[in-house]
Structure formats: structure tokens, C-alpha cells
mmCIF file of C-alpha atoms in Angstrom:
data_model
loop_
_atom_site.group_PDB
_atom_site.id
_atom_site.type_symbol
_atom_site.label_atom_id
_atom_site.label_comp_id
_atom_site.label_asym_id
_atom_site.label_seq_id
_atom_site.Cartn_x
_atom_site.Cartn_y
_atom_site.Cartn_z
ATOM 1 C CA UNK A 1 61.031 48.117 199.415
ATOM 2 C CA UNK A 2 64.833 48.680 198.845
ATOM 3 C CA UNK A 3 65.628 45.639 198.019
ATOM 4 C CA UNK A 4 63.010 44.803 195.745
ATOM 5 C CA UNK A 5 64.519 47.872 193.235
ATOM 6 C CA UNK A 6 68.262 46.523 194.106
ATOM 7 C CA UNK A 7 66.776 42.740 193.249
ATOM 8 C CA UNK A 8 65.332 43.902 190.460
ATOM 9 C CA UNK A 9 67.986 46.113 189.253
ATOM 10 C CA UNK A 10 70.162 43.109 189.583
ATOM 11 C CA UNK A 11 67.878 41.173 187.752
ATOM 12 C CA UNK A 12 68.004 43.954 184.336
ATOM 13 C CA UNK A 13 71.279 44.589 184.917
ATOM 14 C CA UNK A 14 71.941 40.772 183.926
ATOM 15 C CA UNK A 15 69.732 40.712 181.146
ATOM 16 C CA UNK A 16 71.464 43.364 179.520
ATOM 17 C CA UNK A 17 74.691 41.755 179.745
ATOM 18 C CA UNK A 18 73.655 38.378 178.838
ATOM 19 C CA UNK A 19 71.622 40.195 176.104
ATOM 20 C CA UNK A 20 75.010 42.059 175.131
ATOM 21 C CA UNK A 21 77.161 39.269 174.956
ATOM 22 C CA UNK A 22 74.433 36.755 172.998
ATOM 23 C CA UNK A 23 74.943 40.234 170.108
ATOM 24 C CA UNK A 24 78.552 40.836 170.426
ATOM 25 C CA UNK A 25 78.540 36.117 169.642
ATOM 26 C CA UNK A 26 76.242 36.873 166.696
ATOM 27 C CA UNK A 27 78.063 39.849 165.344
ATOM 28 C CA UNK A 28 82.154 38.146 166.377
ATOM 29 C CA UNK A 29 79.941 34.907 164.762
ATOM 30 C CA UNK A 30 79.494 37.217 161.457
ATOM 31 C CA UNK A 31 82.247 38.613 160.922
ATOM 32 C CA UNK A 32 84.708 35.309 162.314
ATOM 33 C CA UNK A 33 87.334 34.315 158.991
ATOM 34 C CA UNK A 34 85.946 31.465 157.246
ATOM 35 C CA UNK A 35 88.019 29.568 154.573
ATOM 36 C CA UNK A 36 86.065 31.248 151.976
ATOM 37 C CA UNK A 37 85.460 34.341 153.824
ATOM 38 C CA UNK A 38 86.042 37.532 151.764
ATOM 39 C CA UNK A 39 84.594 39.834 154.362
ATOM 40 C CA UNK A 40 85.610 43.996 153.618
ATOM 41 C CA UNK A 41 83.358 44.974 155.959
ATOM 42 C CA UNK A 42 82.844 45.793 159.540
ATOM 43 C CA UNK A 43 79.265 45.492 159.749
ATOM 44 C CA UNK A 44 77.277 42.451 160.808
ATOM 45 C CA UNK A 45 74.519 41.014 158.630
ATOM 46 C CA UNK A 46 70.855 42.437 159.908
ATOM 47 C CA UNK A 47 69.248 39.290 161.098
ATOM 48 C CA UNK A 48 72.768 38.269 163.131
ATOM 49 C CA UNK A 49 71.635 41.563 165.755
ATOM 50 C CA UNK A 50 67.871 40.467 166.210
ATOM 51 C CA UNK A 51 68.107 38.955 169.198
ATOM 52 C CA UNK A 52 63.927 38.717 171.199
ATOM 53 C CA UNK A 53 62.359 41.550 174.149
ATOM 54 C CA UNK A 54 62.711 41.202 177.259
ATOM 55 C CA UNK A 55 60.936 43.754 179.066
ATOM 56 C CA UNK A 56 60.723 43.924 182.603
ATOM 57 C CA UNK A 57 58.904 46.570 184.791
ATOM 58 C CA UNK A 58 62.209 48.303 185.892
ATOM 59 C CA UNK A 59 63.490 48.172 182.747
ATOM 60 C CA UNK A 60 62.726 52.096 182.084
ATOM 61 C CA UNK A 61 65.332 54.802 183.383
ATOM 62 C CA UNK A 62 65.161 56.590 187.543
ATOM 63 C CA UNK A 63 64.662 59.502 188.792
ATOM 64 C CA UNK A 64 67.973 59.931 189.579
ATOM 65 C CA UNK A 65 69.690 62.597 187.172
ATOM 66 C CA UNK A 66 72.858 61.871 185.281
ATOM 67 C CA UNK A 67 75.892 63.286 185.186
ATOM 68 C CA UNK A 68 76.936 65.152 182.389
ATOM 69 C CA UNK A 69 80.874 65.077 181.342
ATOM 70 C CA UNK A 70 82.075 67.963 181.558
ATOM 71 C CA UNK A 71 84.677 69.129 178.631
ATOM 72 C CA UNK A 72 87.857 70.825 179.049
ATOM 73 C CA UNK A 73 88.058 73.618 177.772
ATOM 74 C CA UNK A 74 91.739 72.354 175.679
ATOM 75 C CA UNK A 75 89.046 69.480 174.513
ATOM 76 C CA UNK A 76 89.694 68.597 171.241
ATOM 77 C CA UNK A 77 87.554 66.000 169.413
ATOM 78 C CA UNK A 78 89.017 63.025 167.555
ATOM 79 C CA UNK A 79 87.946 63.550 164.021
ATOM 80 C CA UNK A 80 87.164 60.319 162.492
ATOM 81 C CA UNK A 81 88.770 60.041 158.909
ATOM 82 C CA UNK A 82 86.408 58.775 156.485
ATOM 83 C CA UNK A 83 88.100 59.593 153.452
ATOM 84 C CA UNK A 84 91.164 56.501 154.200
ATOM 85 C CA UNK A 85 88.718 54.458 155.816
ATOM 86 C CA UNK A 86 86.957 54.682 152.039
ATOM 87 C CA UNK A 87 89.878 54.349 150.460
ATOM 88 C CA UNK A 88 91.042 50.888 152.765
ATOM 89 C CA UNK A 89 86.882 49.467 151.769
ATOM 90 C CA UNK A 90 87.721 50.828 147.390
ATOM 91 C CA UNK A 91 91.102 49.598 148.030
ATOM 92 C CA UNK A 92 89.750 45.745 149.442
ATOM 93 C CA UNK A 93 87.335 45.849 146.470
ATOM 94 C CA UNK A 94 89.102 46.531 144.358
ATOM 95 C CA UNK A 95 91.084 41.996 144.908
ATOM 96 C CA UNK A 96 87.906 41.124 145.588
ATOM 97 C CA UNK A 97 86.681 42.965 142.120
ATOM 98 C CA UNK A 98 90.264 41.693 139.970
ATOM 99 C CA UNK A 99 90.228 37.970 141.617
ATOM 100 C CA UNK A 100 86.287 38.295 140.189
ATOM 101 C CA UNK A 101 87.993 38.218 136.758
ATOM 102 C CA UNK A 102 91.490 36.088 137.241
ATOM 103 C CA UNK A 103 88.889 33.315 139.270
ATOM 104 C CA UNK A 104 85.881 33.193 136.110
ATOM 105 C CA UNK A 105 86.812 36.442 133.596
ATOM 106 C CA UNK A 106 83.857 38.681 135.345
ATOM 107 C CA UNK A 107 84.164 41.962 136.438
ATOM 108 C CA UNK A 108 81.294 43.546 138.696
ATOM 109 C CA UNK A 109 78.700 46.141 136.018
ATOM 110 C CA UNK A 110 77.345 49.838 137.356
ATOM 111 C CA UNK A 111 75.179 51.373 135.417
ATOM 112 C CA UNK A 112 74.508 55.375 135.957
ATOM 113 C CA UNK A 113 71.722 57.455 134.944
ATOM 114 C CA UNK A 114 72.087 61.864 135.674
ATOM 115 C CA UNK A 115 69.003 63.462 134.542
ATOM 116 C CA UNK A 116 69.957 67.398 134.496
ATOM 117 C CA UNK A 117 72.899 70.116 134.934
ATOM 118 C CA UNK A 118 72.840 69.720 139.433
ATOM 119 C CA UNK A 119 75.997 71.182 140.444
ATOM 120 C CA UNK A 120 76.199 68.693 143.639
ATOM 121 C CA UNK A 121 75.027 65.375 140.946
ATOM 122 C CA UNK A 122 77.457 65.949 137.861
ATOM 123 C CA UNK A 123 80.385 66.108 141.619
ATOM 124 C CA UNK A 124 78.806 62.813 142.907
ATOM 125 C CA UNK A 125 78.693 61.043 140.169
ATOM 126 C CA UNK A 126 81.891 62.285 138.823
ATOM 127 C CA UNK A 127 83.759 60.593 142.099
ATOM 128 C CA UNK A 128 81.429 57.833 141.649
ATOM 129 C CA UNK A 129 82.742 57.047 137.826
ATOM 130 C CA UNK A 130 86.047 57.868 139.343
ATOM 131 C CA UNK A 131 85.702 55.632 142.289
ATOM 132 C CA UNK A 132 85.195 52.690 139.937
ATOM 133 C CA UNK A 133 88.042 52.750 138.001
ATOM 134 C CA UNK A 134 90.389 52.833 140.210
ATOM 135 C CA UNK A 135 88.185 48.986 141.916
ATOM 136 C CA UNK A 136 88.511 48.235 138.232
ATOM 137 C CA UNK A 137 84.335 48.068 137.685
ATOM 138 C CA UNK A 138 82.930 48.334 134.868
ATOM 139 C CA UNK A 139 80.952 52.153 134.687
ATOM 140 C CA UNK A 140 79.006 53.175 132.032
ATOM 141 C CA UNK A 141 76.346 56.801 132.424
ATOM 142 C CA UNK A 142 73.368 57.494 130.500
ATOM 143 C CA UNK A 143 72.548 61.436 130.894
ATOM 144 C CA UNK A 144 69.596 63.139 130.138
ATOM 145 C CA UNK A 145 68.164 66.817 130.260
ATOM 146 C CA UNK A 146 66.134 68.805 132.981
ATOM 147 C CA UNK A 147 63.675 68.948 130.819
ATOM 148 C CA UNK A 148 63.513 65.053 129.370
ATOM 149 C CA UNK A 149 60.087 62.672 130.081
ATOM 150 C CA UNK A 150 59.203 60.019 132.854
ATOM 151 C CA UNK A 151 60.025 57.574 129.770
ATOM 152 C CA UNK A 152 62.466 58.074 128.402
ATOM 153 C CA UNK A 153 64.643 57.658 131.802
ATOM 154 C CA UNK A 154 62.715 54.499 132.397
ATOM 155 C CA UNK A 155 63.750 52.837 129.161
ATOM 156 C CA UNK A 156 66.858 53.762 130.041
ATOM 157 C CA UNK A 157 66.784 52.001 133.673
ATOM 158 C CA UNK A 158 65.079 48.928 131.443
ATOM 159 C CA UNK A 159 68.425 48.814 129.170
ATOM 160 C CA UNK A 160 70.739 48.759 132.008
ATOM 161 C CA UNK A 161 67.983 46.207 133.740
ATOM 162 C CA UNK A 162 68.737 43.477 130.629
ATOM 163 C CA UNK A 163 72.146 43.719 130.494
ATOM 164 C CA UNK A 164 73.944 41.216 131.718
ATOM 165 C CA UNK A 165 76.932 43.071 131.894
ATOM 166 C CA UNK A 166 75.158 45.393 135.109
ATOM 167 C CA UNK A 167 74.707 44.363 138.126
ATOM 168 C CA UNK A 168 74.009 47.099 139.889
ATOM 169 C CA UNK A 169 71.984 50.433 138.739
ATOM 170 C CA UNK A 170 71.713 53.894 140.700
ATOM 171 C CA UNK A 171 69.395 57.463 140.080
ATOM 172 C CA UNK A 172 71.449 59.756 141.127
ATOM 173 C CA UNK A 173 68.899 62.033 142.752
ATOM 174 C CA UNK A 174 67.334 64.202 143.479
ATOM 175 C CA UNK A 175 65.344 64.067 140.028
ATOM 176 C CA UNK A 176 63.918 67.456 138.740
ATOM 177 C CA UNK A 177 60.610 67.763 139.605
ATOM 178 C CA UNK A 178 59.078 67.616 136.581
ATOM 179 C CA UNK A 179 59.778 63.649 137.151
ATOM 180 C CA UNK A 180 58.782 61.144 139.019
ATOM 181 C CA UNK A 181 61.026 59.894 141.022
ATOM 182 C CA UNK A 182 59.022 56.576 142.450
ATOM 183 C CA UNK A 183 57.789 56.132 138.587
ATOM 184 C CA UNK A 184 61.228 55.593 137.750
ATOM 185 C CA UNK A 185 63.040 53.567 141.514
ATOM 186 C CA UNK A 186 60.076 51.024 141.169
ATOM 187 C CA UNK A 187 61.699 50.304 137.529
ATOM 188 C CA UNK A 188 64.728 49.322 138.504
ATOM 189 C CA UNK A 189 65.358 45.733 138.978
ATOM 190 C CA UNK A 190 65.222 44.732 142.700
ATOM 191 C CA UNK A 191 68.789 42.691 142.600
ATOM 192 C CA UNK A 192 70.293 45.363 140.878
ATOM 193 C CA UNK A 193 69.303 48.554 143.770
ATOM 194 C CA UNK A 194 72.002 49.154 144.870
ATOM 195 C CA UNK A 195 71.752 52.200 145.866
ATOM 196 C CA UNK A 196 69.015 50.701 148.147
ATOM 197 C CA UNK A 197 66.113 52.661 147.476
ATOM 198 C CA UNK A 198 63.592 49.510 146.150
ATOM 199 C CA UNK A 199 60.600 49.454 148.355
ATOM 200 C CA UNK A 200 61.093 45.777 149.371
ATOM 201 C CA UNK A 201 64.739 46.970 150.373
ATOM 202 C CA UNK A 202 63.156 49.106 152.436
ATOM 203 C CA UNK A 203 60.942 47.437 153.873
ATOM 204 C CA UNK A 204 63.364 44.359 155.226
ATOM 205 C CA UNK A 205 65.704 47.558 156.752
ATOM 206 C CA UNK A 206 63.100 48.205 158.686
ATOM 207 C CA UNK A 207 62.128 44.490 159.382
ATOM 208 C CA UNK A 208 63.494 42.246 162.314
ATOM 209 C CA UNK A 209 64.635 39.520 160.983
ATOM 210 C CA UNK A 210 64.819 40.223 157.967
ATOM 211 C CA UNK A 211 68.031 40.754 155.662
ATOM 212 C CA UNK A 212 67.468 43.760 152.285
ATOM 213 C CA UNK A 213 69.514 42.791 149.791
ATOM 214 C CA UNK A 214 71.560 46.124 150.086
ATOM 215 C CA UNK A 215 71.287 48.890 152.716
ATOM 216 C CA UNK A 216 70.680 52.258 151.301
ATOM 217 C CA UNK A 217 74.796 53.164 151.033
ATOM 218 C CA UNK A 218 74.632 56.723 152.899
ATOM 219 C CA UNK A 219 73.268 55.350 156.399
ATOM 220 C CA UNK A 220 75.111 52.081 155.197
ATOM 221 C CA UNK A 221 78.735 54.383 155.483
ATOM 222 C CA UNK A 222 77.847 56.209 158.786
ATOM 223 C CA UNK A 223 77.171 52.595 160.159
ATOM 224 C CA UNK A 224 80.695 51.520 159.508
ATOM 225 C CA UNK A 225 81.989 53.938 160.537
ATOM 226 C CA UNK A 226 80.977 54.188 163.826
ATOM 227 C CA UNK A 227 81.683 50.499 164.220
ATOM 228 C CA UNK A 228 85.337 50.901 163.223
ATOM 229 C CA UNK A 229 85.758 53.231 165.184
ATOM 230 C CA UNK A 230 84.380 52.044 168.053
ATOM 231 C CA UNK A 231 82.261 53.511 168.956
ATOM 232 C CA UNK A 232 79.279 51.659 170.865
ATOM 233 C CA UNK A 233 75.530 51.995 169.060
ATOM 234 C CA UNK A 234 73.691 49.117 171.373
ATOM 235 C CA UNK A 235 71.755 51.102 174.317
ATOM 236 C CA UNK A 236 72.632 54.219 172.931
ATOM 237 C CA UNK A 237 70.800 57.707 172.647
ATOM 238 C CA UNK A 238 70.819 57.671 168.915
ATOM 239 C CA UNK A 239 68.793 61.370 167.127
ATOM 240 C CA UNK A 240 68.357 61.777 163.407
ATOM 241 C CA UNK A 241 68.184 65.171 161.965
ATOM 242 C CA UNK A 242 66.012 64.947 159.253
ATOM 243 C CA UNK A 243 63.884 62.690 157.754
ATOM 244 C CA UNK A 244 64.383 61.502 153.982
ATOM 245 C CA UNK A 245 64.023 58.689 152.714
ATOM 246 C CA UNK A 246 67.517 59.008 151.237
ATOM 247 C CA UNK A 247 69.198 59.413 154.355
ATOM 248 C CA UNK A 248 66.891 59.892 157.716
ATOM 249 C CA UNK A 249 64.963 57.663 156.989
ATOM 250 C CA UNK A 250 67.271 54.583 156.255
ATOM 251 C CA UNK A 251 70.098 55.965 159.094
ATOM 252 C CA UNK A 252 67.294 55.631 161.900
ATOM 253 C CA UNK A 253 65.907 52.055 160.691
ATOM 254 C CA UNK A 254 69.644 51.527 160.578
ATOM 255 C CA UNK A 255 70.938 51.759 164.287
ATOM 256 C CA UNK A 256 67.021 50.999 165.804
ATOM 257 C CA UNK A 257 68.794 47.245 163.805
ATOM 258 C CA UNK A 258 71.390 48.099 165.999
ATOM 259 C CA UNK A 259 69.456 48.184 168.688
ATOM 260 C CA UNK A 260 69.815 52.486 169.632
ATOM 261 C CA UNK A 261 66.987 53.589 170.864
ATOM 262 C CA UNK A 262 66.017 56.432 168.514
ATOM 263 C CA UNK A 263 65.020 59.542 168.176
ATOM 264 C CA UNK A 264 63.908 61.704 164.925
ATOM 265 C CA UNK A 265 64.047 65.572 164.376
ATOM 266 C CA UNK A 266 62.020 67.093 161.591
ATOM 267 C CA UNK A 267 61.602 70.577 160.549
ATOM 268 C CA UNK A 268 58.379 71.048 163.451
ATOM 269 C CA UNK A 269 60.140 69.815 165.833
ATOM 270 C CA UNK A 270 59.380 72.023 168.584
ATOM 271 C CA UNK A 271 62.610 72.798 170.671
ATOM 272 C CA UNK A 272 65.106 70.574 168.751
ATOM 273 C CA UNK A 273 68.047 71.134 170.694
ATOM 274 C CA UNK A 274 66.818 69.954 173.217
ATOM 275 C CA UNK A 275 66.148 66.381 171.813
ATOM 276 C CA UNK A 276 69.681 66.563 170.275
ATOM 277 C CA UNK A 277 72.213 67.293 173.710
ATOM 278 C CA UNK A 278 70.164 63.517 175.224
ATOM 279 C CA UNK A 279 72.123 62.125 172.235
ATOM 280 C CA UNK A 280 75.016 59.557 172.116
ATOM 281 C CA UNK A 281 75.050 59.728 168.285
ATOM 282 C CA UNK A 282 74.140 62.844 166.825
ATOM 283 C CA UNK A 283 73.161 62.039 162.817
ATOM 284 C CA UNK A 284 72.360 65.538 160.241
ATOM 285 C CA UNK A 285 71.156 65.504 156.894
ATOM 286 C CA UNK A 286 69.529 67.627 155.585
ATOM 287 C CA UNK A 287 72.190 70.722 154.153
ATOM 288 C CA UNK A 288 71.225 73.220 156.038
ATOM 289 C CA UNK A 289 74.895 74.870 156.789
ATOM 290 C CA UNK A 290 75.835 75.196 160.598
ATOM 291 C CA UNK A 291 72.466 74.368 161.911
ATOM 292 C CA UNK A 292 73.675 72.497 164.620
ATOM 293 C CA UNK A 293 75.400 75.531 167.469
ATOM 294 C CA UNK A 294 77.684 73.598 169.817
ATOM 295 C CA UNK A 295 75.023 74.288 173.023
ATOM 296 C CA UNK A 296 72.741 71.376 170.629
ATOM 297 C CA UNK A 297 75.587 68.817 171.673
ATOM 298 C CA UNK A 298 75.756 66.791 175.044
ATOM 299 C CA UNK A 299 79.640 66.420 176.066
ATOM 300 C CA UNK A 300 80.952 63.344 174.726
ATOM 301 C CA UNK A 301 78.397 62.588 171.793
ATOM 302 C CA UNK A 302 79.699 61.129 168.449
ATOM 303 C CA UNK A 303 78.951 63.467 165.758
ATOM 304 C CA UNK A 304 78.416 62.398 162.541
ATOM 305 C CA UNK A 305 77.761 65.038 159.284
ATOM 306 C CA UNK A 306 76.068 64.260 156.749
ATOM 307 C CA UNK A 307 74.744 68.248 155.572
ATOM 308 C CA UNK A 308 76.524 69.240 153.120
ATOM 309 C CA UNK A 309 76.552 73.413 150.876
ATOM 310 C CA UNK A 310 78.918 75.138 149.149
ATOM 311 C CA UNK A 311 79.498 78.175 150.357
ATOM 312 C CA UNK A 312 81.752 80.382 148.089
ATOM 313 C CA UNK A 313 85.419 80.956 148.854
ATOM 314 C CA UNK A 314 87.906 82.348 146.394
ATOM 315 C CA UNK A 315 90.518 80.952 148.459
ATOM 316 C CA UNK A 316 90.043 78.398 146.706
ATOM 317 C CA UNK A 317 90.595 75.923 143.499
ATOM 318 C CA UNK A 318 86.540 75.627 142.553
ATOM 319 C CA UNK A 319 85.943 78.812 144.258
ATOM 320 C CA UNK A 320 83.897 77.504 146.765
ATOM 321 C CA UNK A 321 84.151 74.958 149.858
ATOM 322 C CA UNK A 322 82.469 72.697 151.443
ATOM 323 C CA UNK A 323 80.679 73.285 154.697
ATOM 324 C CA UNK A 324 77.981 70.436 156.364
ATOM 325 C CA UNK A 325 74.650 70.220 159.282
ATOM 326 C CA UNK A 326 77.005 70.578 162.205
ATOM 327 C CA UNK A 327 79.057 74.497 162.690
ATOM 328 C CA UNK A 328 82.286 72.046 163.153
ATOM 329 C CA UNK A 329 84.455 74.817 165.016
ATOM 330 C CA UNK A 330 82.226 74.357 168.249
ATOM 331 C CA UNK A 331 81.266 70.645 167.368
ATOM 332 C CA UNK A 332 84.467 70.138 168.548
ATOM 333 C CA UNK A 333 85.107 71.758 171.705
ATOM 334 C CA UNK A 334 81.894 69.219 173.230
ATOM 335 C CA UNK A 335 81.863 66.242 171.005
ATOM 336 C CA UNK A 336 84.448 63.709 171.117
ATOM 337 C CA UNK A 337 84.298 62.343 168.039
ATOM 338 C CA UNK A 338 83.094 64.079 164.953
ATOM 339 C CA UNK A 339 82.942 63.145 160.645
ATOM 340 C CA UNK A 340 84.747 66.535 159.074
ATOM 341 C CA UNK A 341 82.520 67.909 156.014
ATOM 342 C CA UNK A 342 84.141 66.926 153.310
ATOM 343 C CA UNK A 343 86.146 64.162 154.325
ATOM 344 C CA UNK A 344 83.583 62.221 156.197
ATOM 345 C CA UNK A 345 80.321 60.992 154.842
ATOM 346 C CA UNK A 346 80.620 61.454 151.043
ATOM 347 C CA UNK A 347 83.395 59.087 150.244
ATOM 348 C CA UNK A 348 81.789 56.629 152.890
ATOM 349 C CA UNK A 349 79.136 56.691 150.383
ATOM 350 C CA UNK A 350 80.511 56.143 147.466
ATOM 351 C CA UNK A 351 82.807 53.058 148.751
ATOM 352 C CA UNK A 352 79.282 51.402 149.934
ATOM 353 C CA UNK A 353 77.919 52.017 146.378
ATOM 354 C CA UNK A 354 81.210 49.767 145.163
ATOM 355 C CA UNK A 355 80.855 47.386 147.791
ATOM 356 C CA UNK A 356 77.097 46.766 147.212
ATOM 357 C CA UNK A 357 78.217 46.287 143.536
ATOM 358 C CA UNK A 358 80.211 43.809 144.485
ATOM 359 C CA UNK A 359 77.634 41.542 146.282
ATOM 360 C CA UNK A 360 75.153 41.961 143.332
ATOM 361 C CA UNK A 361 78.197 40.616 141.017
ATOM 362 C CA UNK A 362 78.773 37.801 143.451
ATOM 363 C CA UNK A 363 75.623 37.232 144.182
ATOM 364 C CA UNK A 364 74.194 36.922 140.671
ATOM 365 C CA UNK A 365 78.142 34.044 140.135
ATOM 366 C CA UNK A 366 77.368 32.510 143.116
ATOM 367 C CA UNK A 367 81.044 33.645 143.997
ATOM 368 C CA UNK A 368 82.585 33.698 147.462
#
């Protein structure tokens, strides 16, 4: 029996090794430069990651306890600099925008619709406008009061839909409660849905063998941060806190496409800290300040903090400062790597939006 189990374990080990080589090979082939290759991101296409599931009866973990790495008292996690990575991506986008303009006389265009006067939404839109200016992307903003109707917003979207100079359209979410978000987003042309929330894009994200036209910007930015930081995703346990359509759901789908074993925690989950303590990769996206304490983390985990929450701070120029879902000071002593707030995921979301807009224009003009 012992010999039989050893043979099975060797077979499983070889299978996993072969699958890793196959997936890595596909990823490298996707990333390998060609004569016309102008890739900006490190993330491979999702279809290139797909391979057949091969199950054996011994793929389950043994009952032997897994040793937990101990963190030295002076340990400090590596801080993942999302701001710098985003700047590098936006600079690469700008190069391609200028090449497009010089070659065919066209530039990508982004139309944004902002409803209401939410301070955070206004800041996000301002950051997107500034980034578009830096990258040379045409930008147009249409604003409405929170008392506007669905029809007014839909009409604005349809104007962008019919304008060939705009290759991407973004409706800043969340919308006021009096508006029908589903109705509004369904008006968006699929080929201009650079935020990636169209049901077709979300469906293709969920299905193996399919490639969405656009992946939602924040989840895409999270995974790009992991890849550029050398974090292995395949075969790792990933826990996502939050299940929103904007971040939680798509980031869990994207991590699955990268072959992580994913668990999702919502507000009704019992003993969430027990689940998070098993995570090799933790993504939190609920907007609850300091929800995740150091005791929630597995030593050596990689932490991606998507949450943002303003707290009053008179020492800051704006009168407030931002904190995330994760208690940063505690996590620094436990995690191996962590994204800061601000300066982590936020800038990457903007960079991915610009990248998606460029890709949309490339498709339209068949510009390689």
C-alpha cells in the first residue's frame, strides 16, 4: 500500500510538473516578441492558459499538517509599488498612441459619464482624465446631476456609441440608486466596453476557452501586479473578500483562469479569518477600513488591498487620508508582499483603462 501511494504521488507530481511546463510554455509563447509585437502588459491571453483537467484519485492533499513559515519579529513585507508600475504601463501606452497617430493619423478616444457629486467618483474621473492627457488619448466627460433619468444617461452613451472617434466608453460606478444600472450598462456597445462589465465580457471571462474583449480594469490590474512582482498564482490558494460585480466577482474568475484555487468571502461567511489564514494570495475589496487584521493572514501571504476609505486627517493637504481594508501596519509584519493604499491598486486601475482603450482602437483600425 505504501509503495502504491508513493507511485501515485510520483505520478501526480509528474502530471503537475508537465502541466506547469505546458502552461508556462503557452504563456511564454504568448509573450514572446514577434516582428510586430507591441505588448505592454506581462499578463498572457487567458486562452493561452487553458489546458485540459486531468484528475487522479490522489490529487487531494494528505492529512499531514503543512508547516507554517515563521516570520521573524523584525520582518517587513515587500511593498508592491503600483504607482511606479502603472506609470511604466502608461508610458508604454503613450508610445503606442504616438506611433498610431504618426502611422495612421488616429488616436484612441475615451468617453466618460459621471452622474452625481460623489467625491470619490469625482477624484477617480479626474485621475483618468489626467492620465489620458499624459498618454495622448482623446478624453471627453459628460456629467449629470443625481436627479437625472435613465434616458438621459442612455442617450449620452448612445452618442458615444455612434461617434467613431471614441473607442472606449466608461460609466463611472456606482450610479445613484434612482438609476437602473443594468439598463444603463446594457446600452454600451460591446466593442467599446473598456470597463469590461458587459455581460458578454463577464461571461467570456468565466468560461474556459473564451477570451473577453476586455477584462475589468481593477481585477486586471491586481493580476498584473502579481505577475510583475513574481508572485506565482498557479496552484496557490487565493481568497477574495467581497463579491461585487466591479471587483470581487471578476477578480475571483480571473484568478481561477490563472489556475488558483479560489474561495470567496462575503458578509455572511462564518469565521472569515479562518479562511483567510489559509490564503497564499489575499485580495480584499469591500471598502471596510482595517477589516483584515494581521491575525487574519497566513505568514508569507501576498496581500492585495483594493479597498479605499477616507478618514479625517488635518495634517494632510486634502484634510483626509486614505486607508484600505487591510490593517497595513499589522500586515507588514506577517505578509511577504502587500499593496499600499494609496499607491497600490488604484493607479493600476487607471493604467488598465488606458490600455483597454488603446486595444479597442487597435482592433478598430487593425493596427498592430
